[in-house]
Amino acid sequence: MNSSSKIFTSGSLCLYNCCTGEERNSDLLRDGFGDNPLFYCLIAEVHNHQKPSGKVTVGFAMYYFTYDPWIGKLLYLEDFYVIQAYRGLGIGAEMLKRLSQIAIRSQCNCMHFLVVVWNQASIDYYTRRGALDLSSEEGWHLFRFNREELMDMAGEE
Amino acid sequence: MAFVTIREAKEGDCGNILRLIRELAEYEKLSDQVKISEEALRADGFGETPFYHCLVAEILSAPGEPQGPCVVGYGLYYFSYSTWKGRNIYLEDIYVKPEYRGQGIGSKIIKKVAEVALDKGCSQLRLAVLDWNKRAMDLYKALGAQDLTEAEGWHCFRFEGEAMRELAGK
């Protein structure tokens, strides 16, 4: 890397968001930094003397722990992002390395995540590093019920 | 006449749940991938920090019938999180023994999970289905689910043990 950067485990209020309002910020604070966190976050920071804090956040990885009844605990990577200007510097690779170390330390057998199939650059990025596309290999489809459907189901006899 | 009840699993159900997990894996033609033990299921689901929650479908025998209650299905779920939507619920496994299908037990399990989802403030329930499992796909679509892989191109990816160790070691 030709700019000094650090990957931190987020214990502060610094959360990277592309677009957020006060409401979402308070949700994220409660859900990630309360007594029972629902998610964990790594952030990548770069020194920047022009900023009052002396640094700027250029990437993040948000994850939590899930469960596969066949093999046990998994680490689930929900969001993974490096801003355009800081790509190609190995920041993403460093975050994946930290995530893998966290997964192993937490007795997780695998890391799971979702990628949109038209995003060929992302697909290449992950498959180059040894990831398997389970949807293509094994035929898994992801289904979703939204809140409206949940209310319909819960409301029926 | 027997009737079915959907209830929260207890630690003592883990033996039955593991048996049904193996049956589901067999049905999905992936039975060689089941590595978990009953001890791990107990510790992971009923320890200080549960990593999953489970509902079981139990048939209660009619008065006068000699056999006791029998677990004939299960739904295993956990809570997930979306930075866009907040708390979600993920239904990892749902299974009903073949001889008890066609009676609406699967639907009862999903509806119970939907109740839990709403009760806990979740905005979505997600699950994964194999593309050849048309019966399951039809059930979920009939209940209002959307196939995100088909509609939006989402694919599930995994870094397995060896690939993960390589990433960690670099």
Tab-separated table of C-alpha atoms in Angstrom:
chain	number	residue	atom	x	y	z
A	1	MET	CA	0.000	0.000	0.000
A	2	ASN	CA	1.386	3.431	-0.848
A	3	SER	CA	-0.726	5.316	1.668
A	4	SER	CA	-0.628	4.395	5.307
A	5	SER	CA	-3.852	2.849	6.454
A	6	LYS	CA	-5.094	0.851	9.363
A	7	ILE	CA	-7.888	-1.624	9.838
A	8	PHE	CA	-9.665	-1.128	13.140
A	9	THR	CA	-12.248	-3.124	14.977
A	10	SER	CA	-14.983	-0.588	15.360
A	11	GLY	CA	-15.478	0.357	18.997
A	12	SER	CA	-16.166	3.971	18.273
A	13	LEU	CA	-19.000	5.908	16.738
A	14	CYS	CA	-17.253	6.029	13.384
A	15	LEU	CA	-19.534	4.217	10.942
A	16	TYR	CA	-19.194	4.424	7.211
A	17	ASN	CA	-22.404	5.206	5.403
A	18	CYS	CA	-23.031	6.246	1.826
A	19	CYS	CA	-26.361	7.800	2.644
A	20	THR	CA	-27.871	7.959	6.074
A	21	GLY	CA	-30.069	10.126	8.190
A	22	GLU	CA	-30.107	10.661	11.944
A	23	GLU	CA	-32.693	7.881	12.351
A	24	ARG	CA	-30.543	5.181	10.702
A	25	ASN	CA	-27.481	6.324	12.640
A	26	SER	CA	-29.278	5.853	15.950
A	27	ASP	CA	-30.530	2.397	14.833
A	28	LEU	CA	-26.980	1.383	13.906
A	29	LEU	CA	-25.607	2.689	17.220
A	30	ARG	CA	-28.200	0.749	19.216
A	31	ASP	CA	-27.900	-2.453	17.159
A	32	GLY	CA	-24.117	-2.541	16.856
A	33	PHE	CA	-22.875	-0.999	20.084
A	34	GLY	CA	-25.474	-1.852	22.708
A	35	ASP	CA	-25.403	-4.694	25.245
A	36	ASN	CA	-26.280	-7.325	22.655
A	37	PRO	CA	-24.700	-6.362	19.349
A	38	LEU	CA	-26.501	-7.666	16.274
A	39	PHE	CA	-23.509	-6.940	14.058
A	40	TYR	CA	-19.769	-6.193	14.173
A	41	CYS	CA	-17.750	-3.910	11.963
A	42	LEU	CA	-14.195	-3.477	10.716
A	43	ILE	CA	-13.280	-0.066	9.339
A	44	ALA	CA	-10.313	0.958	7.197
A	45	GLU	CA	-8.917	4.399	7.984
A	46	VAL	CA	-6.350	6.452	6.126
A	47	HIS	CA	-4.321	9.338	7.566
A	48	ASN	CA	-5.448	12.676	6.177
A	49	HIS	CA	-4.006	15.818	7.713
A	50	GLN	CA	-6.627	17.994	6.028
A	51	LYS	CA	-9.354	16.468	8.219
A	52	PRO	CA	-9.899	17.742	11.774
A	53	SER	CA	-9.625	14.169	13.096
A	54	GLY	CA	-6.514	13.515	11.014
A	55	LYS	CA	-8.041	10.490	9.335
A	56	VAL	CA	-10.767	9.445	6.931
A	57	THR	CA	-12.692	6.180	6.681
A	58	VAL	CA	-12.223	4.568	3.277
A	59	GLY	CA	-13.786	1.150	3.719
A	60	PHE	CA	-15.705	-1.159	6.031
A	61	ALA	CA	-16.797	-4.741	6.525
A	62	MET	CA	-19.939	-5.506	8.501
A	63	TYR	CA	-20.423	-9.060	9.737
A	64	TYR	CA	-22.222	-11.254	12.245
A	65	PHE	CA	-22.382	-14.913	13.229
A	66	THR	CA	-24.857	-17.349	11.729
A	67	TYR	CA	-25.412	-21.105	12.024
A	68	ASP	CA	-25.372	-24.100	9.731
A	69	PRO	CA	-26.871	-27.135	11.497
A	70	TRP	CA	-24.574	-29.417	9.463
A	71	ILE	CA	-21.286	-27.818	10.568
A	72	GLY	CA	-21.993	-25.210	13.267
A	73	LYS	CA	-21.045	-21.531	13.511
A	74	LEU	CA	-20.357	-19.415	10.437
A	75	LEU	CA	-19.186	-15.847	9.924
A	76	TYR	CA	-21.584	-14.002	7.639
A	77	LEU	CA	-20.190	-11.032	5.737
A	78	GLU	CA	-23.158	-8.685	5.247
A	79	ASP	CA	-21.426	-5.654	3.743
A	80	PHE	CA	-17.921	-5.218	2.312
A	81	TYR	CA	-16.884	-1.940	0.708
A	82	VAL	CA	-13.843	0.184	-0.162
A	83	ILE	CA	-14.421	3.596	-1.736
A	84	GLN	CA	-13.437	3.797	-5.400
A	85	ALA	CA	-10.421	6.058	-4.924
A	86	TYR	CA	-8.798	3.585	-2.519
A	87	ARG	CA	-9.246	0.349	-4.438
A	88	GLY	CA	-6.317	-1.647	-5.785
A	89	LEU	CA	-4.203	-0.925	-2.715
A	90	GLY	CA	-4.831	-4.206	-0.892
A	91	ILE	CA	-7.262	-2.720	1.638
A	92	GLY	CA	-9.999	-5.205	0.739
A	93	ALA	CA	-7.525	-8.085	0.916
A	94	GLU	CA	-6.373	-6.943	4.353
A	95	MET	CA	-9.982	-6.772	5.562
A	96	LEU	CA	-10.655	-10.298	4.220
A	97	LYS	CA	-7.541	-11.481	6.030
A	98	ARG	CA	-8.724	-9.971	9.331
A	99	LEU	CA	-12.219	-11.404	8.828
A	100	SER	CA	-10.780	-14.877	8.200
A	101	GLN	CA	-8.680	-14.602	11.361
A	102	ILE	CA	-11.746	-13.527	13.344
A	103	ALA	CA	-13.736	-16.438	11.874
A	104	ILE	CA	-11.068	-19.000	12.787
A	105	ARG	CA	-10.599	-17.540	16.281
A	106	SER	CA	-14.393	-17.723	16.794
A	107	GLN	CA	-14.502	-21.408	15.768
A	108	CYS	CA	-16.339	-20.707	12.524
A	109	ASN	CA	-16.027	-23.240	9.742
A	110	CYS	CA	-16.810	-20.968	6.799
A	111	MET	CA	-17.538	-17.403	5.739
A	112	HIS	CA	-20.727	-16.817	3.745
A	113	PHE	CA	-21.836	-13.777	1.769
A	114	LEU	CA	-24.010	-12.713	-1.184
A	115	VAL	CA	-22.903	-11.295	-4.539
A	116	VAL	CA	-25.099	-10.097	-7.391
A	117	VAL	CA	-24.361	-12.301	-10.395
A	118	TRP	CA	-24.005	-9.427	-12.896
A	119	ASN	CA	-21.206	-7.923	-10.779
A	120	GLN	CA	-18.460	-9.810	-12.631
A	121	ALA	CA	-15.636	-7.803	-11.063
A	122	SER	CA	-16.815	-8.850	-7.574
A	123	ILE	CA	-17.360	-12.471	-8.638
A	124	ASP	CA	-13.805	-12.598	-10.059
A	125	TYR	CA	-12.402	-10.909	-6.926
A	126	TYR	CA	-13.871	-13.568	-4.623
A	127	THR	CA	-13.429	-16.662	-6.804
A	128	ARG	CA	-9.775	-15.710	-7.381
A	129	ARG	CA	-9.374	-15.918	-3.602
A	130	GLY	CA	-10.962	-19.366	-3.356
A	131	ALA	CA	-14.664	-18.595	-2.805
A	132	LEU	CA	-17.307	-20.972	-4.140
A	133	ASP	CA	-20.526	-19.799	-5.824
A	134	LEU	CA	-23.036	-22.084	-4.054
A	135	SER	CA	-25.942	-20.865	-6.172
A	136	SER	CA	-24.204	-22.003	-9.364
A	137	GLU	CA	-22.466	-25.083	-7.880
A	138	GLU	CA	-25.327	-26.504	-5.795
A	139	GLY	CA	-28.419	-24.647	-7.069
A	140	TRP	CA	-29.298	-22.539	-3.998
A	141	HIS	CA	-31.831	-19.738	-4.496
A	142	LEU	CA	-32.347	-16.975	-1.926
A	143	PHE	CA	-35.977	-16.224	-1.064
A	144	ARG	CA	-37.376	-13.291	0.860
A	145	PHE	CA	-40.650	-12.528	2.674
A	146	ASN	CA	-41.179	-8.810	3.342
A	147	ARG	CA	-43.005	-7.397	6.348
A	148	GLU	CA	-46.356	-7.373	4.546
A	149	GLU	CA	-46.152	-11.090	3.787
A	150	LEU	CA	-45.052	-11.795	7.366
A	151	MET	CA	-48.151	-10.007	8.666
A	152	ASP	CA	-50.378	-11.945	6.262
A	153	MET	CA	-48.871	-15.254	7.407
A	154	ALA	CA	-48.945	-14.419	11.102
A	155	GLY	CA	-52.492	-13.145	10.875
A	156	GLU	CA	-53.968	-16.305	9.337
A	157	GLU	CA	-55.565	-19.029	11.479
B	1	MET	CA	-57.149	-38.569	15.587
B	2	ALA	CA	-53.716	-37.004	16.206
B	3	PHE	CA	-53.083	-33.274	16.033
B	4	VAL	CA	-49.872	-31.306	15.613
B	5	THR	CA	-48.472	-28.587	17.855
B	6	ILE	CA	-45.607	-26.223	16.995
B	7	ARG	CA	-43.494	-25.406	20.047
B	8	GLU	CA	-40.043	-24.118	20.950
B	9	ALA	CA	-37.430	-26.867	21.068
B	10	LYS	CA	-35.951	-27.859	24.429
B	11	GLU	CA	-32.427	-29.154	25.007
B	12	GLY	CA	-33.803	-32.675	25.252
B	13	ASP	CA	-35.076	-32.413	21.649
B	14	CYS	CA	-31.545	-32.227	20.204
B	15	GLY	CA	-31.318	-35.967	19.556
B	16	ASN	CA	-34.537	-35.884	17.525
B	17	ILE	CA	-33.523	-32.653	15.785
B	18	LEU	CA	-30.186	-34.168	14.709
B	19	ARG	CA	-31.996	-37.199	13.316
B	20	LEU	CA	-34.260	-34.889	11.264
B	21	ILE	CA	-31.267	-32.736	10.185
B	22	ARG	CA	-29.695	-35.885	8.734
B	23	GLU	CA	-32.966	-36.797	7.003
B	24	LEU	CA	-33.163	-33.314	5.437
B	25	ALA	CA	-29.565	-33.527	4.228
B	26	GLU	CA	-30.366	-36.930	2.712
B	27	TYR	CA	-33.399	-35.383	0.963
B	28	GLU	CA	-31.186	-32.558	-0.378
B	29	LYS	CA	-28.694	-35.180	-1.632
B	30	LEU	CA	-25.948	-33.635	0.535
B	31	SER	CA	-25.864	-36.049	3.489
B	32	ASP	CA	-22.065	-36.375	3.467
B	33	GLN	CA	-21.862	-32.720	4.514
B	34	VAL	CA	-23.425	-33.258	7.972
B	35	LYS	CA	-20.550	-33.143	10.457
B	36	ILE	CA	-22.275	-31.828	13.587
B	37	SER	CA	-22.773	-33.801	16.810
B	38	GLU	CA	-25.647	-33.800	19.298
B	39	GLU	CA	-23.287	-32.287	21.903
B	40	ALA	CA	-22.473	-29.346	19.604
B	41	LEU	CA	-26.175	-28.769	18.844
B	42	ARG	CA	-26.934	-28.669	22.579
B	43	ALA	CA	-24.063	-26.294	23.368
B	44	ASP	CA	-24.727	-24.020	20.378
B	45	GLY	CA	-28.491	-23.794	20.849
B	46	PHE	CA	-28.944	-23.999	24.595
B	47	GLY	CA	-25.762	-22.499	26.042
B	48	GLU	CA	-25.220	-18.985	27.377
B	49	THR	CA	-25.200	-17.487	23.864
B	50	PRO	CA	-27.542	-19.393	21.556
B	51	PHE	CA	-26.417	-19.277	17.921
B	52	TYR	CA	-29.746	-20.568	16.657
B	53	HIS	CA	-33.368	-21.041	17.700
B	54	CYS	CA	-35.548	-24.012	16.847
B	55	LEU	CA	-39.231	-24.852	16.632
B	56	VAL	CA	-40.406	-28.471	16.546
B	57	ALA	CA	-43.635	-29.899	15.155
B	58	GLU	CA	-44.945	-32.499	17.561
B	59	ILE	CA	-47.738	-35.015	16.992
B	60	LEU	CA	-49.654	-35.703	20.183
B	61	SER	CA	-51.325	-39.068	20.126
B	62	ALA	CA	-55.040	-39.364	20.814
B	63	PRO	CA	-56.238	-40.431	24.277
B	64	GLY	CA	-56.023	-44.189	24.628
B	65	GLU	CA	-53.214	-44.564	22.089
B	66	PRO	CA	-50.069	-46.126	23.575
B	67	GLN	CA	-47.358	-44.097	21.820
B	68	GLY	CA	-46.197	-40.774	23.305
B	69	PRO	CA	-45.640	-37.444	21.526
B	70	CYS	CA	-43.485	-37.642	18.418
B	71	VAL	CA	-41.379	-34.892	16.794
B	72	VAL	CA	-42.122	-34.997	13.067
B	73	GLY	CA	-40.630	-31.721	11.833
B	74	TYR	CA	-38.548	-28.709	12.766
B	75	GLY	CA	-37.702	-25.153	11.751
B	76	LEU	CA	-34.272	-23.806	12.705
B	77	TYR	CA	-33.674	-20.059	12.464
B	78	TYR	CA	-31.431	-17.219	13.623
B	79	PHE	CA	-31.375	-13.442	13.524
B	80	SER	CA	-29.428	-11.588	10.864
B	81	TYR	CA	-28.873	-7.923	10.085
B	82	SER	CA	-29.151	-5.633	7.088
B	83	THR	CA	-27.496	-2.210	7.086
B	84	TRP	CA	-30.431	-1.018	4.990
B	85	LYS	CA	-33.314	-2.622	6.890
B	86	GLY	CA	-32.071	-3.580	10.347
B	87	ARG	CA	-32.911	-6.846	12.059
B	88	ASN	CA	-33.995	-9.810	9.907
B	89	ILE	CA	-34.749	-13.447	10.545
B	90	TYR	CA	-33.188	-16.265	8.535
B	91	LEU	CA	-34.909	-19.638	8.340
B	92	GLU	CA	-31.935	-21.978	7.914
B	93	ASP	CA	-33.734	-25.336	7.926
B	94	ILE	CA	-37.346	-26.426	7.651
B	95	TYR	CA	-38.284	-30.092	7.386
B	96	VAL	CA	-41.294	-32.338	7.836
B	97	LYS	CA	-40.994	-36.136	7.707
B	98	PRO	CA	-42.326	-37.453	4.351
B	99	GLU	CA	-45.211	-39.405	5.917
B	100	TYR	CA	-46.509	-36.224	7.587
B	101	ARG	CA	-46.392	-33.930	4.554
B	102	GLY	CA	-49.457	-32.524	2.811
B	103	GLN	CA	-51.143	-31.648	6.124
B	104	GLY	CA	-49.989	-28.033	6.362
B	105	ILE	CA	-47.338	-28.693	9.033
B	106	GLY	CA	-44.616	-26.897	7.021
B	107	SER	CA	-46.880	-23.878	6.594
B	108	LYS	CA	-47.634	-23.885	10.351
B	109	ILE	CA	-43.886	-23.821	11.109
B	110	ILE	CA	-43.254	-20.924	8.694
B	111	LYS	CA	-46.189	-18.975	10.118
B	112	LYS	CA	-44.837	-19.448	13.622
B	113	VAL	CA	-41.447	-18.138	12.478
B	114	ALA	CA	-43.261	-15.160	10.871
B	115	GLU	CA	-44.891	-14.434	14.257
B	116	VAL	CA	-41.487	-14.528	15.946
B	117	ALA	CA	-40.089	-12.230	13.250
B	118	LEU	CA	-42.800	-9.624	13.820
B	119	ASP	CA	-42.597	-9.984	17.585
B	120	LYS	CA	-38.842	-9.247	17.466
B	121	GLY	CA	-39.179	-6.269	15.103
B	122	CYS	CA	-37.714	-7.978	12.028
B	123	SER	CA	-38.497	-6.495	8.629
B	124	GLN	CA	-37.682	-9.580	6.528
B	125	LEU	CA	-37.644	-13.367	6.675
B	126	ARG	CA	-35.129	-14.969	4.316
B	127	LEU	CA	-34.379	-18.573	3.409
B	128	ALA	CA	-32.574	-20.567	0.710
B	129	VAL	CA	-34.080	-23.310	-1.493
B	130	LEU	CA	-32.447	-25.702	-3.948
B	131	ASP	CA	-33.478	-25.021	-7.527
B	132	TRP	CA	-34.815	-28.570	-8.126
B	133	ASN	CA	-37.038	-28.441	-5.021
B	134	LYS	CA	-40.095	-27.235	-6.907
B	135	ARG	CA	-42.530	-28.239	-4.166
B	136	ALA	CA	-40.756	-25.991	-1.630
B	137	MET	CA	-40.382	-23.126	-4.126
B	138	ASP	CA	-44.114	-23.310	-4.924
B	139	LEU	CA	-45.006	-23.291	-1.207
B	140	TYR	CA	-42.910	-20.198	-0.474
B	141	LYS	CA	-44.148	-18.357	-3.558
B	142	ALA	CA	-47.754	-19.192	-2.628
B	143	LEU	CA	-47.066	-17.613	0.788
B	144	GLY	CA	-45.776	-14.466	-0.909
B	145	ALA	CA	-41.978	-14.919	-0.981
B	146	GLN	CA	-39.849	-13.555	-3.798
B	147	ASP	CA	-37.002	-15.526	-5.411
B	148	LEU	CA	-34.188	-12.951	-5.147
B	149	THR	CA	-31.730	-15.125	-7.080
B	150	GLU	CA	-34.086	-15.150	-10.064
B	151	ALA	CA	-35.409	-11.602	-9.687
B	152	GLU	CA	-32.239	-9.733	-8.709
B	153	GLY	CA	-29.367	-12.113	-9.436
B	154	TRP	CA	-28.198	-12.695	-5.847
B	155	HIS	CA	-25.852	-15.660	-5.464
B	156	CYS	CA	-24.718	-17.259	-2.192
B	157	PHE	CA	-20.942	-17.515	-1.866
B	158	ARG	CA	-18.751	-19.334	0.610
B	159	PHE	CA	-15.106	-19.355	1.649
B	160	GLU	CA	-14.581	-22.887	3.012
B	161	GLY	CA	-12.069	-24.015	5.634
B	162	GLU	CA	-8.963	-24.299	3.448
B	163	ALA	CA	-9.655	-21.108	1.448
B	164	MET	CA	-10.353	-19.245	4.702
B	165	ARG	CA	-7.096	-20.445	6.293
B	166	GLU	CA	-5.186	-19.267	3.235
B	167	LEU	CA	-6.812	-15.831	3.448
B	168	ALA	CA	-5.973	-15.642	7.158
B	169	GLY	CA	-2.381	-16.641	6.626
B	170	LYS	CA	-1.426	-14.258	3.821
